[in-house]
PDB file of C-alpha atoms in Angstrom:
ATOM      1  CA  UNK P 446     -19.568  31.111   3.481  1.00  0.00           C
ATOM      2  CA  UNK P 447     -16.894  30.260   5.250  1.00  0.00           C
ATOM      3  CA  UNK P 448     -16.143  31.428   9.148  1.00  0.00           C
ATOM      4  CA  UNK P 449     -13.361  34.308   9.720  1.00  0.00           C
ATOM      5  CA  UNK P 450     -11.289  31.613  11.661  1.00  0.00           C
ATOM      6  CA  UNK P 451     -11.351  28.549   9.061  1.00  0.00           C
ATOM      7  CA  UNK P 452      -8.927  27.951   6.247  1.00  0.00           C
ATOM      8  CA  UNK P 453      -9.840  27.901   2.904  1.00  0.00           C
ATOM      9  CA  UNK P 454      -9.959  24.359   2.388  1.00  0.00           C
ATOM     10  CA  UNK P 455     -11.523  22.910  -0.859  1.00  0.00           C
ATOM     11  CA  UNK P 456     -14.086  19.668   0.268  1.00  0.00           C
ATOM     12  CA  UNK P 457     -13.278  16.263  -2.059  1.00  0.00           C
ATOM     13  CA  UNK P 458     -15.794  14.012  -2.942  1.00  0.00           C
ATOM     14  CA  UNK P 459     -14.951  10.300  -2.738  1.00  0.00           C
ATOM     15  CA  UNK P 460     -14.872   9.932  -6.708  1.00  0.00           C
ATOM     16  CA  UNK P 461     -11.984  13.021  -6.306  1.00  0.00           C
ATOM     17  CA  UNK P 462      -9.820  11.995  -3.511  1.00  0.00           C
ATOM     18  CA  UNK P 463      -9.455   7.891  -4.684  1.00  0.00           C
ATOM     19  CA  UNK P 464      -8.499   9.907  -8.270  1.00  0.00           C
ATOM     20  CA  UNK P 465      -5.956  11.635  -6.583  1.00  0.00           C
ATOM     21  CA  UNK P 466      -4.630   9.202  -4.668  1.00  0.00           C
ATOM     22  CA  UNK P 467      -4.269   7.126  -7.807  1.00  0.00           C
ATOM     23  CA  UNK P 468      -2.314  10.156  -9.613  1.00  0.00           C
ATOM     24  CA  UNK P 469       0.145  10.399  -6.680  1.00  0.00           C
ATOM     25  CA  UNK P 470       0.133   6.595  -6.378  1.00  0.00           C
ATOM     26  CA  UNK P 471       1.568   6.665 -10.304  1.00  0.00           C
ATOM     27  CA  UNK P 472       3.473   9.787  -9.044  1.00  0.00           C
ATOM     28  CA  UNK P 473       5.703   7.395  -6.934  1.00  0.00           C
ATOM     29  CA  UNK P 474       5.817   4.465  -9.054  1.00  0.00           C
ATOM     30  CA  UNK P 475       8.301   6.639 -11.177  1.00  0.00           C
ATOM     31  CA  UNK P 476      10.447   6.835  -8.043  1.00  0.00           C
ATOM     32  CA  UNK P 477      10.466   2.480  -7.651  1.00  0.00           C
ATOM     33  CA  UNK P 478      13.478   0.839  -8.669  1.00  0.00           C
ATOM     34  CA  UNK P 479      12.872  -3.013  -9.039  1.00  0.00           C
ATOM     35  CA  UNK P 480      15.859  -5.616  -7.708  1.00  0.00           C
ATOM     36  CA  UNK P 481      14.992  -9.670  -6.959  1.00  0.00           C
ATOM     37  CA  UNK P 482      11.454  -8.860  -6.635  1.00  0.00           C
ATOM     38  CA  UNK P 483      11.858  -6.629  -4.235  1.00  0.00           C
ATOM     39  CA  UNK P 484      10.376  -2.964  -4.606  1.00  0.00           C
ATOM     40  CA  UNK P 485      12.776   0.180  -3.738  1.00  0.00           C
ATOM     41  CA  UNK P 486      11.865   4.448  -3.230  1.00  0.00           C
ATOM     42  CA  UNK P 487      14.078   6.328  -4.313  1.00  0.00           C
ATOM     43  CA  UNK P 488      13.140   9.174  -1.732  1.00  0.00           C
ATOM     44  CA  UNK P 489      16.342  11.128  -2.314  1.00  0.00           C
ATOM     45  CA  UNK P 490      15.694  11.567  -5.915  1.00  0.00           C
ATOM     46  CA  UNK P 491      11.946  11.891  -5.912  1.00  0.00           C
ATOM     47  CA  UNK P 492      12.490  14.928  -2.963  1.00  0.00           C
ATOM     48  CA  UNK P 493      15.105  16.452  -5.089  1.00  0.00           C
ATOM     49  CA  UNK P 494      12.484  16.033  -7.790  1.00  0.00           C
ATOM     50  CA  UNK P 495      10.103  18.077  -5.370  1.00  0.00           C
ATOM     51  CA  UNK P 496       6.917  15.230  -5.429  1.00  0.00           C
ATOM     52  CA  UNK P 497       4.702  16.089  -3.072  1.00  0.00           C
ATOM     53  CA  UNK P 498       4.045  14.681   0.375  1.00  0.00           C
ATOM     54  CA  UNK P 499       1.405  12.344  -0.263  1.00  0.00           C
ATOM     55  CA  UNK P 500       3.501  10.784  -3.074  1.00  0.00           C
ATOM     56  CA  UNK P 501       6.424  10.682  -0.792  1.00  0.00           C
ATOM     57  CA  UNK P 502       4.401   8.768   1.527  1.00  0.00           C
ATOM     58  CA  UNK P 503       3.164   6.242  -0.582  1.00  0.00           C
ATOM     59  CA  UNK P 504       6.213   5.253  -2.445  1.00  0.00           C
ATOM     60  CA  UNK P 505       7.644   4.784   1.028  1.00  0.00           C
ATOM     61  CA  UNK P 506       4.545   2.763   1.909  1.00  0.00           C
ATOM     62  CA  UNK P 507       4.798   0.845  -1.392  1.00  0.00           C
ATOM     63  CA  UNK P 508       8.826  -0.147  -0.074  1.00  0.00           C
ATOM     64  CA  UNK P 509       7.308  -1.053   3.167  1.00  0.00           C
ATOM     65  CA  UNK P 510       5.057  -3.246   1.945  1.00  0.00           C
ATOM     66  CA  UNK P 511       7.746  -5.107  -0.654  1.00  0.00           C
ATOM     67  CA  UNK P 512       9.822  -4.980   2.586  1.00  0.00           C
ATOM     68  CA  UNK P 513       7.103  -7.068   4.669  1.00  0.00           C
ATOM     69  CA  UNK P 514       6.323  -9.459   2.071  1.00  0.00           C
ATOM     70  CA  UNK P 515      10.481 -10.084   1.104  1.00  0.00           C
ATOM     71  CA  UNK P 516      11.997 -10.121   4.512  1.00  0.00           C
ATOM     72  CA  UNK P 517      15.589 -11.719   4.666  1.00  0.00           C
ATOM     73  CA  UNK P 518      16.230 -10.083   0.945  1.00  0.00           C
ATOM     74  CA  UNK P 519      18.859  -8.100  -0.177  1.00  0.00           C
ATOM     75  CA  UNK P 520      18.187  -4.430   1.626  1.00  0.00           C
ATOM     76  CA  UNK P 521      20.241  -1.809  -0.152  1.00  0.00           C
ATOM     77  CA  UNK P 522      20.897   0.771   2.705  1.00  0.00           C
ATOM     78  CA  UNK P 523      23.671   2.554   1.138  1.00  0.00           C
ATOM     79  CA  UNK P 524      21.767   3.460  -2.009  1.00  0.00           C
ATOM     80  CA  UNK P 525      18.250   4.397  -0.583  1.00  0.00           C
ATOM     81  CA  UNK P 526      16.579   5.388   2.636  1.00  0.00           C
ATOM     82  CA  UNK P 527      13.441   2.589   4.112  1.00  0.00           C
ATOM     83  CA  UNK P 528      11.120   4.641   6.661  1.00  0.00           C
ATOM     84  CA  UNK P 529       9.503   1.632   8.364  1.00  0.00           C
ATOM     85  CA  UNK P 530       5.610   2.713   8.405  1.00  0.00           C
ATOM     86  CA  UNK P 531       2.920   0.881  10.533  1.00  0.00           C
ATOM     87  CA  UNK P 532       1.287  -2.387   9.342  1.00  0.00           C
ATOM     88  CA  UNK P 533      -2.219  -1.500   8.383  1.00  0.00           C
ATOM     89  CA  UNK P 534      -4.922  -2.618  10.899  1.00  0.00           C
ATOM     90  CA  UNK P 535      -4.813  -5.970  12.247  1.00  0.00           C
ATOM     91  CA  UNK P 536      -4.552  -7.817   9.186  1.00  0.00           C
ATOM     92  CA  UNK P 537      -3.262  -5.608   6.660  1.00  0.00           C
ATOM     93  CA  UNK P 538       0.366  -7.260   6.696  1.00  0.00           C
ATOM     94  CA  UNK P 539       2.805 -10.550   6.759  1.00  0.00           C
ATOM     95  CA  UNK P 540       1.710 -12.254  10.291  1.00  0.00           C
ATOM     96  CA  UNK P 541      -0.947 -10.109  10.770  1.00  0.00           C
ATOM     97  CA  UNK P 542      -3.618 -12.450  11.161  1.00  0.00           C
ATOM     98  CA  UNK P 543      -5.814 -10.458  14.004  1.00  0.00           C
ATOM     99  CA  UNK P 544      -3.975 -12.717  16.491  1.00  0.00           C
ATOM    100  CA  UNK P 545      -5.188 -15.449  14.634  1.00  0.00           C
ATOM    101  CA  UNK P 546      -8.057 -14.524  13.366  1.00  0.00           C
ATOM    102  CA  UNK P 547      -9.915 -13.059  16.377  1.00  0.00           C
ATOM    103  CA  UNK P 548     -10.152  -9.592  16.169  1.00  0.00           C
ATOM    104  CA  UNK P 549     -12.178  -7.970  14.505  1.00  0.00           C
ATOM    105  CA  UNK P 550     -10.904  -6.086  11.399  1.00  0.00           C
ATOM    106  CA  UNK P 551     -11.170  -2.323  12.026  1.00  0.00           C
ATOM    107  CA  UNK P 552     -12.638  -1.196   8.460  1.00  0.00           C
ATOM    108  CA  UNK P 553     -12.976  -1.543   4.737  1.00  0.00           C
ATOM    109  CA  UNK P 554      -9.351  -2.634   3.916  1.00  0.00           C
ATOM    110  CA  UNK P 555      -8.931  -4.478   6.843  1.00  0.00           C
ATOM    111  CA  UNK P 556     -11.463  -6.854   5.971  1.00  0.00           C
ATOM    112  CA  UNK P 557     -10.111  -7.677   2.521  1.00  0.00           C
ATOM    113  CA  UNK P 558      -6.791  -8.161   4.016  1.00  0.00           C
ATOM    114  CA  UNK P 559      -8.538 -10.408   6.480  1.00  0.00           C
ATOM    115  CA  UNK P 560     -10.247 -12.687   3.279  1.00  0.00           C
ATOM    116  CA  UNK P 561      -6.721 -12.497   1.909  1.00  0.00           C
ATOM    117  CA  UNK P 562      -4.844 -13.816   5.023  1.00  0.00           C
ATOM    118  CA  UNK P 563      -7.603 -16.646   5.247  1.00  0.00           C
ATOM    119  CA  UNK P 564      -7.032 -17.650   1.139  1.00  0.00           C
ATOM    120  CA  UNK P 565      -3.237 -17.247   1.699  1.00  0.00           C
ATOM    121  CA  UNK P 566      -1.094 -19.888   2.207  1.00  0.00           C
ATOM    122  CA  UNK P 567       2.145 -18.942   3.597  1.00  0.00           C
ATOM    123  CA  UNK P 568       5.922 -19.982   1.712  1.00  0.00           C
ATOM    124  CA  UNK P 569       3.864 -20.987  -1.343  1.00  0.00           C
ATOM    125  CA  UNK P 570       4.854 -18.864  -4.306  1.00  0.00           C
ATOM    126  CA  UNK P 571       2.703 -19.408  -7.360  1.00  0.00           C
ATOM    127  CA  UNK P 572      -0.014 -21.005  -4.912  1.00  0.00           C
ATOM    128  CA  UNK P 573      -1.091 -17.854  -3.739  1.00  0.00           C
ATOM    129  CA  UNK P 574      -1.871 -15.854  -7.281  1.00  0.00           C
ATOM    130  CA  UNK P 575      -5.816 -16.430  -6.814  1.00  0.00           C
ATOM    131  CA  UNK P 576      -5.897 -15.007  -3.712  1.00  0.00           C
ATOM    132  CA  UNK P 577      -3.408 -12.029  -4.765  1.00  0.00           C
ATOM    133  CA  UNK P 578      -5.167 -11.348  -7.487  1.00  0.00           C
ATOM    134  CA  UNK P 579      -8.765 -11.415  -5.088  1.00  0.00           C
ATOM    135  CA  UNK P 580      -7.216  -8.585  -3.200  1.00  0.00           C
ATOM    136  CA  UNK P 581      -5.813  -6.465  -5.777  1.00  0.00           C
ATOM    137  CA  UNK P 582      -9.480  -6.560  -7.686  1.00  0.00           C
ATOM    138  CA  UNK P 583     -11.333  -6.118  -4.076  1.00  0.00           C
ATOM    139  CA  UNK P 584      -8.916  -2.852  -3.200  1.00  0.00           C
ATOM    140  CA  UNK P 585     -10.053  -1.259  -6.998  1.00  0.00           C
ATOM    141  CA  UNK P 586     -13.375  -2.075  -6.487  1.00  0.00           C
ATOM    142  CA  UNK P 587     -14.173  -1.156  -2.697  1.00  0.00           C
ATOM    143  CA  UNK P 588     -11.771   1.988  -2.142  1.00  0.00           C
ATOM    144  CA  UNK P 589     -14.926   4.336  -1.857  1.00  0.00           C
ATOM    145  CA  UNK P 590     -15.875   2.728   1.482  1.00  0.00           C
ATOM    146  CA  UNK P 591     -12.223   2.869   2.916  1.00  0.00           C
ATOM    147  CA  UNK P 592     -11.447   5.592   5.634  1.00  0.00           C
ATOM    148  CA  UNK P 593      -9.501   8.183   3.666  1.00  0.00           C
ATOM    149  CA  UNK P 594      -6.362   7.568   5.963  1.00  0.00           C
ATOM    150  CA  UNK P 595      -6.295   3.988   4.243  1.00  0.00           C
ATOM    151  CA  UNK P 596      -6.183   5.315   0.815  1.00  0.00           C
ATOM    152  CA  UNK P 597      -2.541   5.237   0.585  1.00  0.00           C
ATOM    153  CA  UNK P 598      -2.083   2.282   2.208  1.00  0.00           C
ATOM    154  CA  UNK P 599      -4.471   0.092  -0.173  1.00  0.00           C
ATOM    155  CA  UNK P 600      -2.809   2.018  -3.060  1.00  0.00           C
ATOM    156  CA  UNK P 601       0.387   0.833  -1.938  1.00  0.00           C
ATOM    157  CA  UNK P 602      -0.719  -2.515  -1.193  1.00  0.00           C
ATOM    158  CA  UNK P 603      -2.407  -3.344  -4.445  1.00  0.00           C
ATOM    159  CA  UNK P 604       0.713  -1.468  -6.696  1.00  0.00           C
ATOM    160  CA  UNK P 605       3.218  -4.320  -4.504  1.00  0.00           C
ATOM    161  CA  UNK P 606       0.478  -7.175  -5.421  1.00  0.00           C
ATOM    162  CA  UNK P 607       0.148  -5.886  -8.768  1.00  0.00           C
ATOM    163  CA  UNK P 608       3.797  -6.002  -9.575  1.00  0.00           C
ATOM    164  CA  UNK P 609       5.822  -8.307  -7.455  1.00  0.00           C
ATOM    165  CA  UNK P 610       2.874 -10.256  -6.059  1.00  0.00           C
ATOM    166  CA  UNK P 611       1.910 -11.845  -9.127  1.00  0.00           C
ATOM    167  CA  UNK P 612       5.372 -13.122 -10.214  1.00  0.00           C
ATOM    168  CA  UNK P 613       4.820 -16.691 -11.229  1.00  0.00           C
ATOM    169  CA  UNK P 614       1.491 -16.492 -11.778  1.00  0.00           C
TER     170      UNK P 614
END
């Protein structure tokens, strides 16, 4: 039973929450527009669409990401709008190598990011496609022992691995 004070506010298993963070994680793939390997949100049509927030927030995480890993690409401003959003943790992220490798990561995710950062090497496309595809099968696999807060970070990683980061492989 449930206090006077406390709002309604259905409980998620694991197994519940990483499903629907997957459905809103396909939710905002409908909203990516693909240009020189670079990943775009539309966020104006996916709002007038009415998505919901958490879908909102990954597509724009899923950009970010593409944005990280393509730097010095073609960025087109006048057709959609790029929210920068915080590198995850202290690996999760292009030069994000826990100031070279000495800190520790701070959870789940970080750590893969950290085994990916050591595989990785950096300006080597097609070298890298082991280790890519190492961290998209370790985010699938270990997602139940993320922090929920990282759920739509990983899901945003792995969809910009899955897609771009295996170009050339």
């Amino acid at each position: 039973m449930l206090e006077p004070n406390q709002p309604n506010i259905p409980i998620q298993s694991t197994d519940e929450r990483i499903a629907y963070i997957d459905q809103e994680t396909e939710v905002a793939m409908n909203y990516i527009v693909h240009h020189n390997n670079r990943m775009y949100f539309d966020l104006d049509r996916a709002q007038k669409d009415g998505v919901s927030g958490e879908a909102l927030d990954i597509g724009l995480a899923i950009e970010d990401v593409s944005n990280e890993y393509m730097s010095g690409k073609f960025i087109p401003s006048t057709y959609f709008r790029s929210v920068p959003l915080p590198i995850y943790g202290n690996y999760c992220g292009p030069g994000h190598s826990g100031n070279n490798f000495t800190l520790p990561p701070i959870d789940h995710l970080d750590w893969g990011c950290m085994q990916h950062d050591k595989c990785y090497k950096p300006w080597s496309p097609g070298q890298n496609c082991e280790c890519n595809r190492q961290l998209i099968y370790f985010i699938q696999t270990n997602r139940r022992w993320m922090p929920d807060s990282a759920l739509p970070i990983a899901n945003a990683i792995r969809a910009y691995f899955e897609r771009v980061g295996l170009i050339g492989c």
